Coordinates of C-alpha atoms in Angstrom, one line a residue:
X1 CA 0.0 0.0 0.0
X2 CA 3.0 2.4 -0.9
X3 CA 1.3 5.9 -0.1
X4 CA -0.6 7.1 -3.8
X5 CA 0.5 10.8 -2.6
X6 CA 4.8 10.0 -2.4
X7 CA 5.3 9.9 -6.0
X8 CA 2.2 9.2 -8.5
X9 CA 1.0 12.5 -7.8
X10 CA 3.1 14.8 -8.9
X11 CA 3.7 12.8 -12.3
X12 CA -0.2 11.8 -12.8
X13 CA -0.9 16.0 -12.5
X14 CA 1.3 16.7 -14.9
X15 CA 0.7 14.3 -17.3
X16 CA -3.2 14.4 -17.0
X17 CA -4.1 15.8 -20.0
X18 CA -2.0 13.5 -21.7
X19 CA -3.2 10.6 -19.7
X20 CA -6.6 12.0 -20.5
X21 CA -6.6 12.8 -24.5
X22 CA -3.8 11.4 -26.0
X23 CA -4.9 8.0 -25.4
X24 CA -7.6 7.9 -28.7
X25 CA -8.2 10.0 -31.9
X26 CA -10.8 12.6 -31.2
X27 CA -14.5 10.9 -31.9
X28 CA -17.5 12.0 -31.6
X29 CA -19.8 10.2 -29.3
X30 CA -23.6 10.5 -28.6
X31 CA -24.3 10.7 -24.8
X32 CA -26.3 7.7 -23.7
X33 CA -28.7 8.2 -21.1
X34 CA -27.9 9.2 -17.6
X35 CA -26.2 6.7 -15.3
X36 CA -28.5 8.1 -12.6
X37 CA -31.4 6.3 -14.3
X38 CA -29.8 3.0 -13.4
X39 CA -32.4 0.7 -11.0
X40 CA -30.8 1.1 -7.9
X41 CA -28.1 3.6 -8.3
X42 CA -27.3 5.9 -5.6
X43 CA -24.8 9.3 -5.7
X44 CA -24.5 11.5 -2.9
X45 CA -22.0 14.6 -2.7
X46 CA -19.7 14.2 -0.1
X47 CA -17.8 17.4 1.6
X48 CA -14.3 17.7 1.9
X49 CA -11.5 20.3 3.5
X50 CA -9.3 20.2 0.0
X51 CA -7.5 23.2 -0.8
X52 CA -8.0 22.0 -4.6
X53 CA -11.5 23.8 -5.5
X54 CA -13.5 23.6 -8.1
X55 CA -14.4 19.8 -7.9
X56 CA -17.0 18.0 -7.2
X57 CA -16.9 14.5 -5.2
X58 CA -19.2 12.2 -4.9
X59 CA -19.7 8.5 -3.1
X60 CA -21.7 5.9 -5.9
X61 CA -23.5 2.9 -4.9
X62 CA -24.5 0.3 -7.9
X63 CA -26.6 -2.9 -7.2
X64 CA -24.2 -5.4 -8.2
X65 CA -25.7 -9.0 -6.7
X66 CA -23.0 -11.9 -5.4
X67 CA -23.6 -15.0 -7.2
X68 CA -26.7 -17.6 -5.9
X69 CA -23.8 -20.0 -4.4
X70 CA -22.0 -17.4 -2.8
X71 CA -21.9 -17.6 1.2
X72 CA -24.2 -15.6 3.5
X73 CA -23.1 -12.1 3.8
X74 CA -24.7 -8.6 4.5
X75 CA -26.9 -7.1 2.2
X76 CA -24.7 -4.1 1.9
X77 CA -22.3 -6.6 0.1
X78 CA -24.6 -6.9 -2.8
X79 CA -23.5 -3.7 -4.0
X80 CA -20.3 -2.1 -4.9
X81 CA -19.1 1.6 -4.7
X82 CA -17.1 3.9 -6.0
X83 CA -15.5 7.6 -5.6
X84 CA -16.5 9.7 -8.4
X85 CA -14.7 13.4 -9.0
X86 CA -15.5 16.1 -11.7
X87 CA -14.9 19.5 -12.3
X88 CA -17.6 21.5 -10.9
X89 CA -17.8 23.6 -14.3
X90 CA -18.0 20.4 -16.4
X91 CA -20.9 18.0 -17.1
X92 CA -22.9 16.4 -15.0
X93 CA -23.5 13.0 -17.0
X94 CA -20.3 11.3 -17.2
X95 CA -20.6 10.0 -20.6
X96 CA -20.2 13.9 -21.8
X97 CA -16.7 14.0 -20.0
X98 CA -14.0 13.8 -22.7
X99 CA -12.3 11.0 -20.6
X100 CA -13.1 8.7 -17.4
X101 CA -9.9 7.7 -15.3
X102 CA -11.2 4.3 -13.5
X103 CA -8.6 3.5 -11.1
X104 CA -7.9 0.1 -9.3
X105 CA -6.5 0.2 -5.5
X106 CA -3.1 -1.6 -4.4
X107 CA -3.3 -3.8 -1.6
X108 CA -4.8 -3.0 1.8
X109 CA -6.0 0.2 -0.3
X110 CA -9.8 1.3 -0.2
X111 CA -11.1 4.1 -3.1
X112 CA -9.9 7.0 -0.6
X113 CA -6.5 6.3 -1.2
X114 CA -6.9 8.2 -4.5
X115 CA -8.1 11.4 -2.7
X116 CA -5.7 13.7 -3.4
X117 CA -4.2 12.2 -6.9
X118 CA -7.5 12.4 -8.2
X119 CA -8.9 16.0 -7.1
X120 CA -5.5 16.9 -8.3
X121 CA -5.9 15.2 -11.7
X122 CA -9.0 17.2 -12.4
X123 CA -8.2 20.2 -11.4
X124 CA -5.3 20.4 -13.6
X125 CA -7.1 18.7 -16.7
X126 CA -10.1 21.4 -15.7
X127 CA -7.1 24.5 -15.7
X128 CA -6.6 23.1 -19.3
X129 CA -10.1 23.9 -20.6
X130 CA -10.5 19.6 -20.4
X131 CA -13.3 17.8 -18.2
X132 CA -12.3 14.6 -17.2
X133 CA -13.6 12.1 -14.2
X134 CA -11.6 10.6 -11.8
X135 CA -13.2 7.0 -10.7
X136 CA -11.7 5.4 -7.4
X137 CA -12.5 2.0 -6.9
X138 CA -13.8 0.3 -3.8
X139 CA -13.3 -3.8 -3.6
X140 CA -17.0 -5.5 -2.9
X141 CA -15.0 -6.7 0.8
X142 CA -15.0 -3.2 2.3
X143 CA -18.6 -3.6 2.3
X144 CA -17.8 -5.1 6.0
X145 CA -16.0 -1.7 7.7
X146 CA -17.8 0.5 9.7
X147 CA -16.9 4.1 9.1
X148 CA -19.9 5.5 11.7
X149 CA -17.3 6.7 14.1
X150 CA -14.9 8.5 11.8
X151 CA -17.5 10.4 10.2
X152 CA -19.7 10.9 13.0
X153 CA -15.9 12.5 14.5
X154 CA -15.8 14.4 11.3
X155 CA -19.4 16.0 11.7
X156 CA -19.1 16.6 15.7
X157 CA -15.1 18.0 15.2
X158 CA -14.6 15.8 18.6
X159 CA -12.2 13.0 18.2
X160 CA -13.8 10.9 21.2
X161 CA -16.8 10.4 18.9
X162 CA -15.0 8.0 17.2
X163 CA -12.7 6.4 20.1
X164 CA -15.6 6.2 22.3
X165 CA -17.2 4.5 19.3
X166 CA -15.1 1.9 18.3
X167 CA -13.0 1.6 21.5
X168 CA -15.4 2.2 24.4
X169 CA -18.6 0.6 23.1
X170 CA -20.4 4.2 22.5
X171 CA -22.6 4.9 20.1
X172 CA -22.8 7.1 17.1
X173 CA -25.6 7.8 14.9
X174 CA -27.6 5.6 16.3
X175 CA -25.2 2.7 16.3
X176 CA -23.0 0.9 17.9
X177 CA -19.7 -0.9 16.7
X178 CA -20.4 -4.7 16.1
X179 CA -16.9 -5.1 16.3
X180 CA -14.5 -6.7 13.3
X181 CA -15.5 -9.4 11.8
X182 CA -13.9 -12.9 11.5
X183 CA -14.6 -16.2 11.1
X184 CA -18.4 -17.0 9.6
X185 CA -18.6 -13.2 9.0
X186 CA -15.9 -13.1 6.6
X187 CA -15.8 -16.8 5.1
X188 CA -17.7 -15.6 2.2
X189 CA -14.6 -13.5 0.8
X190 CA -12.9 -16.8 0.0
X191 CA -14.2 -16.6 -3.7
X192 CA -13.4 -13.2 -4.1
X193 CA -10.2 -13.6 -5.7
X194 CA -9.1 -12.5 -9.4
X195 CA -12.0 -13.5 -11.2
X196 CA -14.6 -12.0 -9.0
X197 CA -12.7 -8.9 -8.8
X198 CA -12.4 -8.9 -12.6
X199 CA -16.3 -9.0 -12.8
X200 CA -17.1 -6.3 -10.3
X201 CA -14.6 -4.0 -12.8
X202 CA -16.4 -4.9 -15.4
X203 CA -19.9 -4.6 -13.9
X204 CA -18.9 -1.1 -13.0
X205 CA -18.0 0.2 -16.4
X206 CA -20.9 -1.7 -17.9
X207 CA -23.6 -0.5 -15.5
X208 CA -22.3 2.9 -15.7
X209 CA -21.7 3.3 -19.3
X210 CA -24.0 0.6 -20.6
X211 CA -22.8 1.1 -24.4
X212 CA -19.8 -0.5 -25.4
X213 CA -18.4 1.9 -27.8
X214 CA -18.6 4.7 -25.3
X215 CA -16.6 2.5 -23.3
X216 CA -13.8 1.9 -25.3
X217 CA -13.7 5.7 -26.2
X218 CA -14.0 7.4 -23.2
X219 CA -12.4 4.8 -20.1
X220 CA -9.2 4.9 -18.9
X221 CA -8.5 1.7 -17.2
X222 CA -5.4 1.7 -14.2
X223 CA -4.5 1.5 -10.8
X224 CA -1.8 1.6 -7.5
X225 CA 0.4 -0.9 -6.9
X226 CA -1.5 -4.1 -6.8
X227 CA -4.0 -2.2 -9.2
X228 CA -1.5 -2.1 -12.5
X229 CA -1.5 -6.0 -12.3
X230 CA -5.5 -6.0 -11.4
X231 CA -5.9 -3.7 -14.7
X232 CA -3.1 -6.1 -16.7
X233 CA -5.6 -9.4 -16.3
X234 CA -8.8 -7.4 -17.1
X235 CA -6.9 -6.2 -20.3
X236 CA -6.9 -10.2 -21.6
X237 CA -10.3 -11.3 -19.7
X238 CA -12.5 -12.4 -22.0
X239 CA -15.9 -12.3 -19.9
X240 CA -18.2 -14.5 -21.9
X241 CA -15.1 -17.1 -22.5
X242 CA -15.8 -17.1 -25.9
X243 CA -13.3 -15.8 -28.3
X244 CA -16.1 -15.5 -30.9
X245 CA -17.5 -12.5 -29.5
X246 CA -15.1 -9.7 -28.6
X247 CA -17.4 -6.7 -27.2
X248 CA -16.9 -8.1 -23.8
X249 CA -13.1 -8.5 -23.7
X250 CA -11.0 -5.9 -21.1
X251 CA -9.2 -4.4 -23.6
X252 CA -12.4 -3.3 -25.3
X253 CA -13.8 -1.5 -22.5
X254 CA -11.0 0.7 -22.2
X255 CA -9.3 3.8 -24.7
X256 CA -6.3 3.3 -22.9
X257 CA -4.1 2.4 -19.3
X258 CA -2.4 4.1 -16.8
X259 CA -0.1 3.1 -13.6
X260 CA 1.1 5.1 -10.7
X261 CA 3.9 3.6 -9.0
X262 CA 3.6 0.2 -11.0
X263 CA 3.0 -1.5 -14.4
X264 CA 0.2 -2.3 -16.2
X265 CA 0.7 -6.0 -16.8
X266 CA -1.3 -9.4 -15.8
X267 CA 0.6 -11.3 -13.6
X268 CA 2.6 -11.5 -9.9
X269 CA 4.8 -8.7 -8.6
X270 CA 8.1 -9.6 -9.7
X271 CA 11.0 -9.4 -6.9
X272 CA 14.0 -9.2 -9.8
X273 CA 13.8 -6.8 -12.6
X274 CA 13.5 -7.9 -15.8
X275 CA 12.9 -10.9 -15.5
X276 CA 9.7 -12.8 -16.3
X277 CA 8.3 -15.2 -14.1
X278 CA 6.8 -18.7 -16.3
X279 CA 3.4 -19.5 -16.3
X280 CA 2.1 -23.0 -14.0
X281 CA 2.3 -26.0 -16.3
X282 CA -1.4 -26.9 -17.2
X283 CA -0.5 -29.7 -15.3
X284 CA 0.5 -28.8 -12.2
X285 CA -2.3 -25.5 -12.3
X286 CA -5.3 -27.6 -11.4
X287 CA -3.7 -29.0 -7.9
X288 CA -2.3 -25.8 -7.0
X289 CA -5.1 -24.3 -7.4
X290 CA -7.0 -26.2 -4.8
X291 CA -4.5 -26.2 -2.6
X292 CA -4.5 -22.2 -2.7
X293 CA -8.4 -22.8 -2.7
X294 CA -7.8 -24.4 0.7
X295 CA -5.5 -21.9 2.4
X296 CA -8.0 -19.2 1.5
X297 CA -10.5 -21.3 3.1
X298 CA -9.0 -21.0 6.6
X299 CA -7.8 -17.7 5.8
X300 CA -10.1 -15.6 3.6
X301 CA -9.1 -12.4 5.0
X302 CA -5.0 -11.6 4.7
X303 CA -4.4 -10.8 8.2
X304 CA -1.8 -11.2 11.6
X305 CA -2.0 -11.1 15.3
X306 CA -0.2 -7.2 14.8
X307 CA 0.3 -4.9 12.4
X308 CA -1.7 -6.0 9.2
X309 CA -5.0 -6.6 10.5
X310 CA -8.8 -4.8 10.5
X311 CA -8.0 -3.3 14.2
X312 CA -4.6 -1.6 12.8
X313 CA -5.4 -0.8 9.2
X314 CA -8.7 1.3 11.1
X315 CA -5.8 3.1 13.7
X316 CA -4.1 4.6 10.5
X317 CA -7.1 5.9 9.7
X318 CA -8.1 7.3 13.3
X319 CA -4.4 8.5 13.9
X320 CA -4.8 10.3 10.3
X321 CA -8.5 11.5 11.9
X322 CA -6.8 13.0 15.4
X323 CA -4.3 14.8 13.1
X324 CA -6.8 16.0 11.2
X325 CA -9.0 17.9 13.7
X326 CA -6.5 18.8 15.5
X327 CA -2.8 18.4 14.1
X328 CA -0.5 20.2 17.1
X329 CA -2.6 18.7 19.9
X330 CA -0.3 16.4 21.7
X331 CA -0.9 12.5 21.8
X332 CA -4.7 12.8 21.3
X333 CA -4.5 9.0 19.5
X334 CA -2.2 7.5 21.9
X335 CA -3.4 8.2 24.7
X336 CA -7.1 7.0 23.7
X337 CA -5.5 3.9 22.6
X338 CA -6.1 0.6 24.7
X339 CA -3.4 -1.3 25.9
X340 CA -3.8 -4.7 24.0
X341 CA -1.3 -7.1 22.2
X342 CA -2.6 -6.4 18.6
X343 CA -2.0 -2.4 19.9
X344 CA 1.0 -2.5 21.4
X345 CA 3.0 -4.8 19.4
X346 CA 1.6 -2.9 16.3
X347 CA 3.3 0.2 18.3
X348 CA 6.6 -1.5 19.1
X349 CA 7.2 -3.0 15.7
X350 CA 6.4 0.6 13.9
X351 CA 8.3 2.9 16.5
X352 CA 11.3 1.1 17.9
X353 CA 14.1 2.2 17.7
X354 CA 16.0 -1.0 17.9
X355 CA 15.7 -4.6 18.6
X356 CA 15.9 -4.2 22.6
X357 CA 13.1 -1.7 22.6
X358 CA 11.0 -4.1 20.2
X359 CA 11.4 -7.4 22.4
X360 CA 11.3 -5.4 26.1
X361 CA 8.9 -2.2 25.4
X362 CA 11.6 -0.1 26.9
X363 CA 11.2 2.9 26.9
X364 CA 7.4 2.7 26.1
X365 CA 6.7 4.2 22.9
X366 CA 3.2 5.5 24.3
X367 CA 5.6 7.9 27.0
X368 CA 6.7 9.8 24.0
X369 CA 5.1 13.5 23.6
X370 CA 4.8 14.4 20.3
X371 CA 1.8 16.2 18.4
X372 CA -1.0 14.5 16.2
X373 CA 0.7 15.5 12.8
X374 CA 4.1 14.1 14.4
X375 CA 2.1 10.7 15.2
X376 CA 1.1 10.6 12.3
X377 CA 4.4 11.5 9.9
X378 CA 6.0 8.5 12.6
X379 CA 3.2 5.9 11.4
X380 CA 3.7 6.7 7.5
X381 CA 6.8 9.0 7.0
X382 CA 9.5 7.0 5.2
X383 CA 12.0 8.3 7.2
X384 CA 10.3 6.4 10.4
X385 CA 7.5 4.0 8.9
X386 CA 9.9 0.7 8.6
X387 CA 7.7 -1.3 5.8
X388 CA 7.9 -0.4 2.4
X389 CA 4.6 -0.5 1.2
X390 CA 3.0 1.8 4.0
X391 CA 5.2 4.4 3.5
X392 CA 5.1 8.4 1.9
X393 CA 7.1 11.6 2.2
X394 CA 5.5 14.0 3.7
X395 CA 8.3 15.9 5.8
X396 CA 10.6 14.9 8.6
X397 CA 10.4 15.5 12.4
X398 CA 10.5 19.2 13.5
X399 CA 11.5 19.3 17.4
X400 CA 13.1 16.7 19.5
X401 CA 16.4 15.2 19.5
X402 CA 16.7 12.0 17.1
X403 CA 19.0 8.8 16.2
X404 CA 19.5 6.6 13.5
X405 CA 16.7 3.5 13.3
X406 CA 17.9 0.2 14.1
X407 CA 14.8 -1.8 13.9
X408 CA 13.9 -4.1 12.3
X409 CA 16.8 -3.2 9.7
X410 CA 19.9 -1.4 10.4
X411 CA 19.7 1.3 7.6
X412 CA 23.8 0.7 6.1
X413 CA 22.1 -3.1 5.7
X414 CA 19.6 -1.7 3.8
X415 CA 21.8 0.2 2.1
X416 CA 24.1 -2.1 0.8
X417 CA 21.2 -4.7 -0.3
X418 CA 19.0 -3.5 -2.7
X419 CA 16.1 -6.2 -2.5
X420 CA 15.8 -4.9 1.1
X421 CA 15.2 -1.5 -0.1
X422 CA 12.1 -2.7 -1.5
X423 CA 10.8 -4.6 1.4
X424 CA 12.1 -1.5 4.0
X425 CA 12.3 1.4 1.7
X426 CA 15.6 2.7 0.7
X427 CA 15.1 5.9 3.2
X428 CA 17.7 6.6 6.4
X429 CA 15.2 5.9 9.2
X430 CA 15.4 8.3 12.2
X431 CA 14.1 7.5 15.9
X432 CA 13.5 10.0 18.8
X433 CA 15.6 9.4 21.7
X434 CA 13.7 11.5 24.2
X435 CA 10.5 9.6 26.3
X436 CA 9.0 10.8 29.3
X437 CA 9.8 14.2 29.3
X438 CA 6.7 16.3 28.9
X439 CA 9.1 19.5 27.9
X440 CA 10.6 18.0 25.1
X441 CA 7.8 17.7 22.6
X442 CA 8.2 16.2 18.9
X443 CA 6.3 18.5 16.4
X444 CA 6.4 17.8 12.3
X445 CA 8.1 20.1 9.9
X446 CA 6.2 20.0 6.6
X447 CA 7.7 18.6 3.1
X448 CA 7.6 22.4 2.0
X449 CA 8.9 23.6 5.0
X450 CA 11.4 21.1 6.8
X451 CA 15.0 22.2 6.9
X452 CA 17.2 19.9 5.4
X453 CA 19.0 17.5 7.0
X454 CA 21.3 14.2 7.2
X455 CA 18.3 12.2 6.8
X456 CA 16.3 14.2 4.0
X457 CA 15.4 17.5 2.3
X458 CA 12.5 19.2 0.3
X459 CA 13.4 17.8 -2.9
X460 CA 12.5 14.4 -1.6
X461 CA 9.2 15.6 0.2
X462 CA 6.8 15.5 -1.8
X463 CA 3.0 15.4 0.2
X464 CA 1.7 17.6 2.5
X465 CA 1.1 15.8 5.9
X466 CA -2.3 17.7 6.3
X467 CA -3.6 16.0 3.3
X468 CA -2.5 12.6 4.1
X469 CA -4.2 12.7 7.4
X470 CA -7.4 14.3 5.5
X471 CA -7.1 11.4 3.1
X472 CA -7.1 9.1 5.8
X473 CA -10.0 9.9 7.4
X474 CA -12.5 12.7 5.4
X475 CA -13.8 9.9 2.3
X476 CA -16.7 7.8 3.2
X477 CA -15.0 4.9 1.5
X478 CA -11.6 4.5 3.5
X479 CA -8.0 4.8 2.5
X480 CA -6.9 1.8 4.7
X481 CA -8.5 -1.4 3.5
X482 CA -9.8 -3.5 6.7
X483 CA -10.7 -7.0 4.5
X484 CA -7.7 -7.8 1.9
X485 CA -9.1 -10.8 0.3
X486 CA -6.1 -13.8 0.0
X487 CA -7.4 -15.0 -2.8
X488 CA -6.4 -12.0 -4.9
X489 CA -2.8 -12.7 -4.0
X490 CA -3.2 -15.9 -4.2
X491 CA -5.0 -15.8 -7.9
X492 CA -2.2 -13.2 -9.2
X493 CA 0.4 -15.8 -10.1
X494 CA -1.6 -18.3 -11.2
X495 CA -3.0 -17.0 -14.9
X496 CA -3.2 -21.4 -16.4
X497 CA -5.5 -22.2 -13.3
X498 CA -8.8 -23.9 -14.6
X499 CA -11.2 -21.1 -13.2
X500 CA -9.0 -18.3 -14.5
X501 CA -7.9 -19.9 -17.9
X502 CA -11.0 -20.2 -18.7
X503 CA -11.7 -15.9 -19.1
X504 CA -7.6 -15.2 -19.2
X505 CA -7.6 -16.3 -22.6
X506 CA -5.7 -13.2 -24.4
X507 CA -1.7 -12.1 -23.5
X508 CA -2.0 -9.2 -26.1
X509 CA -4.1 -6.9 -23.8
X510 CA -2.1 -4.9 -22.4
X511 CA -0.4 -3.8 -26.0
X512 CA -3.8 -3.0 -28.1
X513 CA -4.1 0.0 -26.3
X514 CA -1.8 2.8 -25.0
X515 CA -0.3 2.8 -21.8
X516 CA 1.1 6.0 -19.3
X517 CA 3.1 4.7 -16.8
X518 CA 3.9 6.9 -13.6
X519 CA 7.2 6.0 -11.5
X520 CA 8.4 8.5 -8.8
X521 CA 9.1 12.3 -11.0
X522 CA 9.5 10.0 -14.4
X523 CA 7.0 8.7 -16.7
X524 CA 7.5 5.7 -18.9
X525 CA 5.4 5.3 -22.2
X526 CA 4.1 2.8 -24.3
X527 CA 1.9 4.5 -27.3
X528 CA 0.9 3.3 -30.7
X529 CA 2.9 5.2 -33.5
X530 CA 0.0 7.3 -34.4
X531 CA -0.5 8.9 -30.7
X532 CA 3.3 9.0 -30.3
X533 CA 4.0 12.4 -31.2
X534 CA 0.8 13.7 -28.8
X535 CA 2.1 12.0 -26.1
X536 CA 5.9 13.4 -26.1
X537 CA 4.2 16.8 -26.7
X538 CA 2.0 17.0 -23.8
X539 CA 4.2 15.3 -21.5
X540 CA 7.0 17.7 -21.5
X541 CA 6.8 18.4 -17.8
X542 CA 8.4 14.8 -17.2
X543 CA 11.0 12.6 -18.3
X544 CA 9.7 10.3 -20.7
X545 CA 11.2 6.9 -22.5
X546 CA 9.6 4.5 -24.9
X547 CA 9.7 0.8 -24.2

């Protein structure tokens, strides 16, 4: 879940017309009729404290059924969602936008990871006389999270709302917090691997644009992380499984593709660069598949005792909430937070400064005084955050003495193995040495306004820590995903298993369309020849390179 804000965002901004127009020839296409007129559609306007203006966000809800033999789950889990953004001066019906950006999430992502990225996108496509809509996917297994809390939080500006909510058994709204669920309550996601998440994709573009043509015209198909590899199968799924009709395969319902911070490509992750990993022997595919059939059986839901589970992901989002109302209060989140196992080692594993502090919880990470936004940028920053994938730039501490980070990596090890730099980041990491002492208070010095040091400096600060924590906790569909189905991980690297052979039928996807790739401050393009010379033109604010 490497933070969307660290590097995607400046690159997507800039490139957004391009990402946006380049991708087709210019046709004209009738509007169909209004997506509102859907049975069972529902769009509400949500409110939000971005400085970016002139956009208009909105939470959609499409009744989207689980199959007959699925297993019993809540009737909220019949529907899926999705964040929509527009400019507030463009059209209303999003069939008259002159493109849609449909974005898939990385893992442990929900739709309001793409907060910022894609106000940001439209705002600069809108400064460029261009309406385009920004779509943020939400997987069918958030349908289990509770957000009452949070937004109740939001509404009352009162953090205890929410930790009386979900930690003190208050109520909100009307509700109380049925706590998270497990077992029966989650069994259900074991089928919601690859191919189920293929169809909810598709059943979102084709409920939403129910004409094909307009589809292939005016969708951009792409994604975070996880999301480029999502977006790589659904290129080569061939819904109907019959390579007769062609109206229904992925790379048909999209103009074009786009990846921030990854590639657009079906398949695994691959650990070592340039090099392809070979397909399961038809042979061998049908057992392994049922033996990754039974491991997501027991576990359906990717989840440990600490750090990566529903409790945790949901702290992110209330430590993002606390610096949110109130970023210079001091400790508001920690000291609301119960002493429990999944709490404290969580705390211990994230903060500690070295290996002693980890196993004996000395000094106690909660006896340190720092402010909400300093919380915060310790939980996420990439100069404190120790895994790789949860991490952003968004500034460096501003007060307090500090040390180098020993835990769970010395940083010259890191430094001198790359593979580790994906795992850890490649980043110094930097600890406070001062606990206990209410005068010494650790503030945050934002990425525009830290002071360089030996551990960082603007030029590799790149988010503002007021809009991560805003991110985290202002979109009714979260940023941190509670339910990570296993089955999606489990599905990725296995393209010749029976059930996915059977719609996986194409490996020339990907290449039938064009495809804007976004890496840190670079972008990497494929194009066909005739949008070549568009692309390199509007993408000027970037590096670009043709592969």
């Amino acid at each position: 879940m490497t933070i969307l804000g660290e590097s995607a965002l400046r690159s997507l901004v800039r490139s957004a017309v391009c990402t946006a127009l380049a991708v087709s020839v210019a046709v004209a296409i009738p509007s169909s009729v209004a997506a509102e007129s859907t049975p069972g559609r529902t769009e509400r306007e949500i409110s939000s404290s971005s400085p970016v203006t002139g956009v208009v966000a909105t939470v959609v809800g499409l009744d989207a059924p689980l199959p007959a033999e699925s297993g019993p789950h809540p009737a909220e889990c019949d529907r899926l969602s999705y964040l929509r953004y527009r400019a507030a001066d463009g059209p209303e019906n999003s069939a008259d936008a002159d493109r849609v950006l449909v974005a898939q999430p990385g893992i442990f992502e929900g739709a309001g990871a793409f907060e910022s990225v894609a106000r940001n996108t439209v705002a600069a496509a809108d400064a460029e006389g261009r309406h385009i809509e920004f779509w943020a996917l939400d997987r069918r297994s958030n349908c289990l999270e509770d957000h009452t809390g949070t937004q109740a939080a939001l509404a009352a500006n009162d953090l205890d709302v929410a930790t009386d909510y979900y930690f003190g058994g208050g109520t909100a709204d009307g509700r109380t917090f049925a706590g998270y669920a497990d077992g029966a309550g989650t069994a259900w996601l074991e089928d919601q691997g690859l191919a189920a998440t293929m169809r909810d994709y598709y059943d979102v573009l084709r409920l939403e644009f129910p004409d094909q043509p307009i589809r292939k015209q005016k969708v951009l198909c792409g994604g975070h992380s996880l999301g480029g590899f999502l977006t790589g199968y659904f290129a080569n799924w061939d819904f109907d499984g019959n390579p007769a009709t062609t109206e229904d395969i992925g790379y048909n319902q999209c103009s074009g593709y786009f990846a921030l911070d990854t590639v657009v490509k079906a398949g695994p992750p691959n650990p070592i660069r340039n090099l392809d990993i070979p397909e399961i022997p038809p042979a061998l595919a049908g057992p392994i598949e049922a033996a990754a059939g039974a491991l997501t059986d027991v576990y359906p839901v990717t989840r440990l005792p600490a750090v990566i589970n529903p409790e945790t992901t949901n702290l992110l989002a209330m430590a993002g909430l606390a610096a949110r109302l109130n970023p210079t209060g001091i400790n508001d989140i920690v000291d609301r937070l119960p002493h429990s196992l999944n709490f404290d080692v969580t705390l211990r594993t994230l903060l500690s400064t070295d290996p002693l502090m980890a196993a004996t919880g000395r000094p106690d990470v909660r006896t340190l005084y720092a402010t909400n936004d300093a919380v915060l940028g310790a939980l996420l920053d990439d100069n404190s955050q120790p895994l790789g994938f949860l991490q952003t730039s968004v500034g460096f501490i501003g007060s307090g003495p500090v040390q180098d980070k020993y835990f769970p990596m010395p940083n010259e090890v890191v430094a001198t193995i790359p593979f580790l730099g994906g795992v850890f980041g490649s980043d110094r990491k930097a600890a406070p040495t001062s606990y206990g002492d209410p005068s010494v208070v650790y503030t945050w010095q934002d990425y525009d306004e830290m002071t360089p040091n030996e551990y960082t400096d603007p030029s590799k600060e790149v988010s503002s820590i007021s809009q991560i924590a805003r991110s985290l906790s202002e979109p009714p569909l979260d940023f941190t995903e509670w339910y990570f189905p296993t089955a999606i991980t489990t599905d990725l690297g296995q393209p010749t298993a029976p059930s996915i052979a059977a719609h996986y039928i194409y490996r020339d996807g990907v290449s039938r369309n064009p495809v804007l790739t976004c890496k840190a401050t670079a972008v990497s393009i494929w194009v066909h020849p005739t949008a070549r010379t568009t692309f390199r033109s509007r993408c000027t604010a970037t590096t670009t390179s043709m592969f």
